[in-house]
XYZ file of C-alpha atoms in Angstrom:
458
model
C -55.753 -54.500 49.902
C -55.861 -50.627 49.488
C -58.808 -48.735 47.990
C -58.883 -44.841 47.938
C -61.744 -41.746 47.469
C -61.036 -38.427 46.982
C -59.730 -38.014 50.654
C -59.348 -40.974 52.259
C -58.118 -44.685 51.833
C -59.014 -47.723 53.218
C -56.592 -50.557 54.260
C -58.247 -54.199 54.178
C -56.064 -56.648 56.067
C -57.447 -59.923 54.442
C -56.235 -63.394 56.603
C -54.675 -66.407 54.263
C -57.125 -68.821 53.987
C -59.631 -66.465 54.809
C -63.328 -66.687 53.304
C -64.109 -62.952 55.264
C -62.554 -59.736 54.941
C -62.338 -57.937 58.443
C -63.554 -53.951 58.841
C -60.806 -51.449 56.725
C -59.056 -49.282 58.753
C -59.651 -45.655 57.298
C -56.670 -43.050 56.937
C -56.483 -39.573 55.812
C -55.072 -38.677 52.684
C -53.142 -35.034 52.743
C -54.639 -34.260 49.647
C -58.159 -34.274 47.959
C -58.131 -35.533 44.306
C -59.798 -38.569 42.719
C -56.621 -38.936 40.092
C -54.640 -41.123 42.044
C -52.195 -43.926 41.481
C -51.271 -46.640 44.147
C -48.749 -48.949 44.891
C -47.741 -50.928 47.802
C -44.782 -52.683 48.345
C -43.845 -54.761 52.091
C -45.157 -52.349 54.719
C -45.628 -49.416 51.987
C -48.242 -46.970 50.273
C -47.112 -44.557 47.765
C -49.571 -42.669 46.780
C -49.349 -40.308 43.515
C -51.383 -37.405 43.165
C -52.272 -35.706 39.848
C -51.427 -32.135 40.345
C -49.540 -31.595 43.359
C -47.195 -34.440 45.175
C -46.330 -38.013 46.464
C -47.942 -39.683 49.804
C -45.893 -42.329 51.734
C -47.151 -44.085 54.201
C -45.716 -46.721 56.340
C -48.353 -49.790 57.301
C -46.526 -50.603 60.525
C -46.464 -47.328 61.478
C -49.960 -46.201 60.289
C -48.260 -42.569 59.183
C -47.096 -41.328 56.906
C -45.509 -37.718 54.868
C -45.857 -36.002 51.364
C -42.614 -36.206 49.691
C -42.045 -32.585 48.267
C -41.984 -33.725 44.652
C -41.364 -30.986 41.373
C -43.991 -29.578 39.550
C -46.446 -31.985 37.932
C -46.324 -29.034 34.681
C -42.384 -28.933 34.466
C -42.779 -32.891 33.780
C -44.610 -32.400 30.541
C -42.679 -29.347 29.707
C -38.961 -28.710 28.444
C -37.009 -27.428 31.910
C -33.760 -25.575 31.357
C -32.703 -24.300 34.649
C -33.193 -24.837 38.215
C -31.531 -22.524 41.458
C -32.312 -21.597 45.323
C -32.808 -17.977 46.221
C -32.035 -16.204 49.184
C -34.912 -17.753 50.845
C -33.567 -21.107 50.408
C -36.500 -21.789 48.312
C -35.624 -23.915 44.834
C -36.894 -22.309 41.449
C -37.256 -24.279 38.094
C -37.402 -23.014 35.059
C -39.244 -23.634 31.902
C -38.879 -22.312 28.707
C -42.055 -19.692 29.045
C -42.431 -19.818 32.906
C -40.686 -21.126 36.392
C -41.947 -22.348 39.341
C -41.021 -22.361 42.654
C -41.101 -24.541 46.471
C -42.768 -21.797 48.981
C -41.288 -23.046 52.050
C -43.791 -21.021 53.859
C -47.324 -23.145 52.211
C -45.097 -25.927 51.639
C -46.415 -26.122 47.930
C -45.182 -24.797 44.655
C -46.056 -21.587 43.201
C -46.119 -20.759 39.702
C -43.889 -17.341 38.616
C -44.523 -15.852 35.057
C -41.416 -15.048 34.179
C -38.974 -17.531 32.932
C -35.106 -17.152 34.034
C -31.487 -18.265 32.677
C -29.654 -17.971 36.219
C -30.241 -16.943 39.749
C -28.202 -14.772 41.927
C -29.012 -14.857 45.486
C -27.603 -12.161 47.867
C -28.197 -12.033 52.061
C -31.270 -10.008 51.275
C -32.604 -10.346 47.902
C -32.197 -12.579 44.345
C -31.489 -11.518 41.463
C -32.785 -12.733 38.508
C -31.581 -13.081 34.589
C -34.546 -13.457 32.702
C -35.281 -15.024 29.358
C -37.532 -11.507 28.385
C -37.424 -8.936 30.988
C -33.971 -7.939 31.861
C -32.629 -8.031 35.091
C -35.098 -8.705 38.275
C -34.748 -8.795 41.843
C -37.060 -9.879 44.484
C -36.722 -9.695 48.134
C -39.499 -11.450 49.682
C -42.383 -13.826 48.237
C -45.023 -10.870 48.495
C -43.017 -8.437 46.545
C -43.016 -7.567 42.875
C -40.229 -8.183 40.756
C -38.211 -4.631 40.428
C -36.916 -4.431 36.896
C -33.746 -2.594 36.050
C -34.507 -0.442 33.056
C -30.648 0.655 32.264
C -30.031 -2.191 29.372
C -32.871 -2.760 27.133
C -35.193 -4.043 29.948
C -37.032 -6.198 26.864
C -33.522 -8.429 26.168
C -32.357 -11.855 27.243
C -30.101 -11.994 30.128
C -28.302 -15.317 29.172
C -26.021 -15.255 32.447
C -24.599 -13.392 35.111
C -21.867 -14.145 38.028
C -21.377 -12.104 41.380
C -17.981 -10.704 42.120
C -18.184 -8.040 45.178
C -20.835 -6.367 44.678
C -20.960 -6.171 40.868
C -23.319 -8.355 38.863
C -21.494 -9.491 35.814
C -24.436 -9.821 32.795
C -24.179 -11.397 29.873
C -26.227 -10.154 27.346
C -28.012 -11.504 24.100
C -26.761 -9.689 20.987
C -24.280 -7.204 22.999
C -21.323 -7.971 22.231
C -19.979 -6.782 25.462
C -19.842 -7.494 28.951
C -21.966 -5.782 31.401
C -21.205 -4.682 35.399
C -24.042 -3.873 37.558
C -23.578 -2.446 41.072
C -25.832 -3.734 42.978
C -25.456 -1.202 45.724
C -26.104 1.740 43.768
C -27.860 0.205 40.782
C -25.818 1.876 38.425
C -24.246 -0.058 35.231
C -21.069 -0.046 33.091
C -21.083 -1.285 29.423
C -17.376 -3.090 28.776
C -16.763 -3.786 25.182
C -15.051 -7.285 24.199
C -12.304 -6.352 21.854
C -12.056 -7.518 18.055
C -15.529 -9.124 18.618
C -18.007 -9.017 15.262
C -21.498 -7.295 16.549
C -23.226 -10.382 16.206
C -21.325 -12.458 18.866
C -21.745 -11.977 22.651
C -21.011 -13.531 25.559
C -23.255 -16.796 26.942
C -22.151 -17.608 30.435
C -19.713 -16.416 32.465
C -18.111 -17.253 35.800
C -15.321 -15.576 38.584
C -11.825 -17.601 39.527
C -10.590 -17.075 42.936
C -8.189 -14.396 41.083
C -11.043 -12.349 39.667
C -11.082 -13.071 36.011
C -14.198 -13.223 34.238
C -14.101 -16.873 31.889
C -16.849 -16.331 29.049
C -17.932 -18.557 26.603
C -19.085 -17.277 23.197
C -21.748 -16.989 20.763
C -22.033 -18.607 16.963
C -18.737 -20.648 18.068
C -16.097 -18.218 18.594
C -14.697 -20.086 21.451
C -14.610 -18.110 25.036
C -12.528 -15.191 26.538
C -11.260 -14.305 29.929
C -11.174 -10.865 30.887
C -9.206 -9.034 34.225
C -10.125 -5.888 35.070
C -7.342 -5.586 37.733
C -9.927 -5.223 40.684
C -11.449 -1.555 39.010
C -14.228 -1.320 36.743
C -13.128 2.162 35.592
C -9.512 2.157 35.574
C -8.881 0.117 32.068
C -5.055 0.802 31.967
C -4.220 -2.174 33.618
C -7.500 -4.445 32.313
C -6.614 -7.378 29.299
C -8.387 -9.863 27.254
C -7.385 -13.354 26.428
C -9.335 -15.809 23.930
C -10.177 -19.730 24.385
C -11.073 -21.993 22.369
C -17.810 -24.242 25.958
C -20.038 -23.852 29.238
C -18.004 -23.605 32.297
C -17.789 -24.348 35.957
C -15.093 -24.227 39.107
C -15.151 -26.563 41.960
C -14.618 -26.465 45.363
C -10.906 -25.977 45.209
C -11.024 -23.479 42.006
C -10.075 -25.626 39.259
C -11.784 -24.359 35.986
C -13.478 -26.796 34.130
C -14.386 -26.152 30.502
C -17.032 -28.033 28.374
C -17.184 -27.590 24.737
C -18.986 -29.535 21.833
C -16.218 -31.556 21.845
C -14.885 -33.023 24.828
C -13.610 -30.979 28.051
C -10.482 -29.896 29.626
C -9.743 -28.323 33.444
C -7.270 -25.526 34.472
C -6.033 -26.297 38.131
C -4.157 -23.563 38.551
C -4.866 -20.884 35.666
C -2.089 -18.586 34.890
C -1.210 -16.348 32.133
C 2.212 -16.718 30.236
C 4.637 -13.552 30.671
C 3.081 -11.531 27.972
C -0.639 -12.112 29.044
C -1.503 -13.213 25.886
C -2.993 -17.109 26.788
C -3.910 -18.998 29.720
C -2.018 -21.952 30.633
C -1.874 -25.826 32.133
C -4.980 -26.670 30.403
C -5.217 -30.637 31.017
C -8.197 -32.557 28.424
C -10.143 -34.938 29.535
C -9.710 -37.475 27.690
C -12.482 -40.234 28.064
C -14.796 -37.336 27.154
C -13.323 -36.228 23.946
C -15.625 -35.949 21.388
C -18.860 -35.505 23.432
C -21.046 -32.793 23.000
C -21.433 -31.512 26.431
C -24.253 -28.612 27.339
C -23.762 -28.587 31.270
C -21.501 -28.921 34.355
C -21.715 -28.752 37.984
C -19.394 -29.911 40.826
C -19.955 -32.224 43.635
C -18.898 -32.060 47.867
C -16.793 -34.883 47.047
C -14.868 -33.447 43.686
C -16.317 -35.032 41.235
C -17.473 -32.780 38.136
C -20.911 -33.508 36.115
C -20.905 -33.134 32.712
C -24.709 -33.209 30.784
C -24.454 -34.096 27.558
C -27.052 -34.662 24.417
C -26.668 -38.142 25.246
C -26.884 -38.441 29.425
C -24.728 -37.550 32.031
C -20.772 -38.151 32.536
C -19.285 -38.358 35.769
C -15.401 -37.589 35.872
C -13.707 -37.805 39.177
C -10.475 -35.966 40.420
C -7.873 -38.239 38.351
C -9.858 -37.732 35.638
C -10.933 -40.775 34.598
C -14.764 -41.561 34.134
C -16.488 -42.759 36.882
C -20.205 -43.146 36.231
C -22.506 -42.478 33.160
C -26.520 -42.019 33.353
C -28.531 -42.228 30.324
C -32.577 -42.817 29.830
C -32.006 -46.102 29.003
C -30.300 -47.314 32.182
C -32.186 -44.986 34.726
C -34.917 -42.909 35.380
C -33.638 -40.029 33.684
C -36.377 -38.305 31.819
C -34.110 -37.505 28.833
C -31.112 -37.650 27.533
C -30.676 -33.858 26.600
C -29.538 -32.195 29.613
C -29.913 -28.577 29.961
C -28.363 -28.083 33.513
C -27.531 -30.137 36.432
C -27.646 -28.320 39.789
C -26.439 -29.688 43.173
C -28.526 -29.541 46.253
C -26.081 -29.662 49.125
C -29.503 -29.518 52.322
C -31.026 -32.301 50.180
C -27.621 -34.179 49.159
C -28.783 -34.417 45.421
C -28.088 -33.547 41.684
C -31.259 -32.212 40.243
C -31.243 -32.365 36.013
C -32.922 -30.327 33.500
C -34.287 -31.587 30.587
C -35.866 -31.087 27.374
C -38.697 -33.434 29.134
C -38.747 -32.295 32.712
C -36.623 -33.100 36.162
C -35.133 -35.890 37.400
C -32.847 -36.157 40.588
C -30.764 -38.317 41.876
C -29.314 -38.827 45.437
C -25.673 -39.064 45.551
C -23.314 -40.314 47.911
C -20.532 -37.549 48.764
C -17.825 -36.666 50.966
C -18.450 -34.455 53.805
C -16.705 -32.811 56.182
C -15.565 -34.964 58.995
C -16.501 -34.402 62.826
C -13.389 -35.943 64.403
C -9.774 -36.240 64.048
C -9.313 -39.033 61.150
C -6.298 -40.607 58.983
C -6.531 -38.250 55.718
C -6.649 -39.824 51.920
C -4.685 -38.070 49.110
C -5.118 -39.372 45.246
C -3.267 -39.676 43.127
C -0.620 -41.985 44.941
C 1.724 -41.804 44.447
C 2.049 -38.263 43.165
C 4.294 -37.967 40.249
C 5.460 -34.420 39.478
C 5.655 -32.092 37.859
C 1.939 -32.423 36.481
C -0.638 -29.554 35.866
C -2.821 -31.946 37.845
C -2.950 -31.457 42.057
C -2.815 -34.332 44.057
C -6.354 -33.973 46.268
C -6.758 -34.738 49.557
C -9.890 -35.825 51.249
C -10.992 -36.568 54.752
C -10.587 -33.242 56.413
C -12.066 -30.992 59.353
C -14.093 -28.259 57.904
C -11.724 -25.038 57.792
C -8.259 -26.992 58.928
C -5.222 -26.159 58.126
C -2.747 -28.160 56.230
C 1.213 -28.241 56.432
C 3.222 -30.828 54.496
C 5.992 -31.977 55.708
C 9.177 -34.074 54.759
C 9.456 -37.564 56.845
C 11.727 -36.084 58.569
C 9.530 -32.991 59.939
C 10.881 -30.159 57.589
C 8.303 -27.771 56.769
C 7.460 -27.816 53.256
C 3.964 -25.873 52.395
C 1.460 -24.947 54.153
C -2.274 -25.257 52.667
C -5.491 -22.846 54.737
C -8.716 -23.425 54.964
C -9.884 -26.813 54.144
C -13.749 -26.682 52.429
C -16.332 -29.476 52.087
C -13.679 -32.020 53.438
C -11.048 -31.941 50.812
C -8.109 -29.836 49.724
C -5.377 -30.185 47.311
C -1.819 -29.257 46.992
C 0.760 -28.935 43.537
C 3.639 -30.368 44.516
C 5.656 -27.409 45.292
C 7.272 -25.867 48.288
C 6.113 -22.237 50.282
C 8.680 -20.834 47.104
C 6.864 -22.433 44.521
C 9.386 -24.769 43.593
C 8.714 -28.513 42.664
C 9.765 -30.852 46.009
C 12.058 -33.701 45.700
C 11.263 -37.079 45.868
C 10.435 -38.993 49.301
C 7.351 -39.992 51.193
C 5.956 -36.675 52.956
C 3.421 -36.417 55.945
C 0.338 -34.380 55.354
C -0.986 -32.848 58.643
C -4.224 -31.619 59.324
C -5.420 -28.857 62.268
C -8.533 -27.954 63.424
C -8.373 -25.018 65.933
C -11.659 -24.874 67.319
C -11.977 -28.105 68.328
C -8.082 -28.774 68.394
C -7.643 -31.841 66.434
C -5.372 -33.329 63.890
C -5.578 -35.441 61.356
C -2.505 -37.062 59.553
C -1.565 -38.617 56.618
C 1.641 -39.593 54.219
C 2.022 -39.305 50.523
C 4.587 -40.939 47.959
C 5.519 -37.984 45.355
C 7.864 -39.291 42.017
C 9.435 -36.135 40.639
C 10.929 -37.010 37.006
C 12.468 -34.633 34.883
């Protein structure tokens, strides 16, 4: 039996068949509050406090530790973002206010200022607020500095880092903005045959430099290339899609839309720059209305939803699905889902608070290993990679034929998985036949190996 004050509890061990209750054993609680609630499992305590966190303690052990929880006022209020800064210290966002985990008091500490996305940099974060512009903070102590060059007042609804330029999106401007963050200056970059009222929502970078934007009152997205200058516009262009947006690990751009999603594995314009191509649907998602996605270690993508969470895995085809009915999910309506990679987890935001969820995903691997590759076999062509998992963190693939012929050569392995499109070093599509996919690791000098069917039809 367990029985608590304010800052203590007190653990009766009662005998079976015992008519007398021996002296309680008394234990510290971390916290002081009388508004607690108890439950004990085996050789457990949890302990929930009203305000602040959860106690565990462990009977055999006779310790226990708090369990950093969220905060208790983001549980009772709509949350709609959540991001580490440079600190490695989470923030979540409300709709009026965010909080955040000071690593240094171990507690959470409430910020004024609500924010739509968080930029961190080696030395500072940068901050796109729902009210206030752009802000940056360099240490807990400081102040927010606010950048007064674009009506400090407005709605920063996203912004990416590419370089050293801060990409903005903001509300009611329909243009994009570019903020150096070096010298703090800031270039306004009008989106062509846009109406006044529509602007730019989110944005991200592909590992070729294009800006993907999706757009306000339903017009779709746009990507934009400014061909690596800001003020040379001779060689910039503008294409238009038809929508939140994420890339994973290997670069693939995934797309989600109030109606269904679709990925571009390798995006490339058509000779006259006028659309992108190899768009590939997802098709066990079509007709969802999706609001969020986020990537995991292992390659699976995260789509939130107004009706839970959809879990779509490298081939494509659903995996999981988490709804308030069948978990703990606070709500349905999911606002963002961010991935925690020190504490393994997928943290959602919700119209009723945060929920997380621990997830199982592939890491890098420590030793030589035999490597994985899905789809096998690999039929060709296809717009879709074959992806390749069970890798040394920063090896370096070559595929070969069976017969040892160098065919491709893949660098830099991240977060234990790579993929490869079927074609040679010349970019042409490779025959049929069973090649060998060989991993190597030059610091520790390892290699890993493994062989792969391809089909190449018509």
């Amino acid at each position: 039996m367990v029985a608590s004050t304010s800052n203590h509890f007190f653990l009766f061990d009662s005998q079976p068949n015992s008519e007398t209750v021996q002296d309680p054993l008394i234990f510290p609680l971390p916290f002081q509050s009388s508004s607690k609630s108890i439950f004990i499992s085996k050789d457990s305590i949890l302990f929930g406090e009203y305000t602040d966190s959860l106690y565990l303690f462990s009977i055999s052990n006779k310790s226990g530790f708090i369990l950093n929880s969220f905060p208790s006022s983001l549980f009772f209020n709509e949350a709609t973002r959540i991001a580490k800064d440079h600190l490695n210290q989470l923030h979540i966002s409300g709709l009026s206010q965010s909080n955040f985990f000071n690593t240094s008091t171990a507690k959470w500490q409430r910020d004024t200022v609500a924010f739509n996305k968080m930029i961190p940099t080696p030395n500072a974060t940068f901050f796109a607020t729902k009210k206030h512009g752009l802000l940056k903070r360099t240490s807990v102590s400081t102040f927010f500095k606010s950048f007064g060059t674009a009506t400090p007042d407005s709605e920063i609804t996203d912004l990416t880092l590419n370089g050293s330029i801060l990409w903005l999106c903001i509300t009611g401007k329909p243009s994009l903005f570019a903020f150096n963050i070096s010298d703090e200056t800031i270039t306004e970059i009008k989106i062509p045959s846009l109406p006044n009222h529509v602007y730019p929502t989110s944005i991200i970078t592909d590992d070729e430099g294009r800006k993907w934007l999706a757009l306000s009152h339903n017009f779709g997205g746009a990507v934009y290339y400014d061909g690596g200058t800001i003020s040379n516009t001779t060689d910039d262009y503008w294409l238009t899609l038809n929508t939140t947006s994420g890339k994973d690990k290997l670069g693939a751009i995934w797309i989600a839309t109030n109606n269904g999603a679709c990925v571009f594995y390798t995006p490339k314009t058509d000779a006259n720059k006028e659309r992108i191509l190899n768009a590939t649907m997802v098709s066990d998602l079509a007709g969802k209305v999706l609001t969020a996605v986020a990537s995991d270690p292992s390659g699976d993508i995260w789509f939130g939803s107004t009706t839970g969470v959809w879990v779509v895995n490298s081939s494509l085809t659903l995996k999981n699905y988490y709804s308030e009915n069948s978990t703990p999910l606070l709500s349905n309506r999911i606002n963002q889902i961010y991935f925690d990679p020190q504490q393994g987890q997928m943290i959602f935001a919700t119209n009723k608070g945060v929920s997380s969820l621990f997830i199982d995903t592939y890491k890098p691997s420590t030793s030589a290993s035999f490597l994985s590759s899905f789809p096998s076999p690999f039929r060709i062509p296809s717009d879709a990679p074959v992806i390749i998992h069970g890798l040394m963190e920063n090896a370096n693939i070559n595929i070969l034929t069976a017969s040892g012929k160098h065919v491709r050569t893949i660098e830099k392995a991240t977060s234990g998985g790579a993929s490869w499109d079927g074609k040679d070093d010349n970019g042409q599509w490779v025959s049929s036949g069973i090649y060998l996919i060989v991993a190597y690791e030059s610091n520790s000098k390892t290699t890993s190996i493994g062989k792969l069917a391809v089909i190449r039809g018509n």
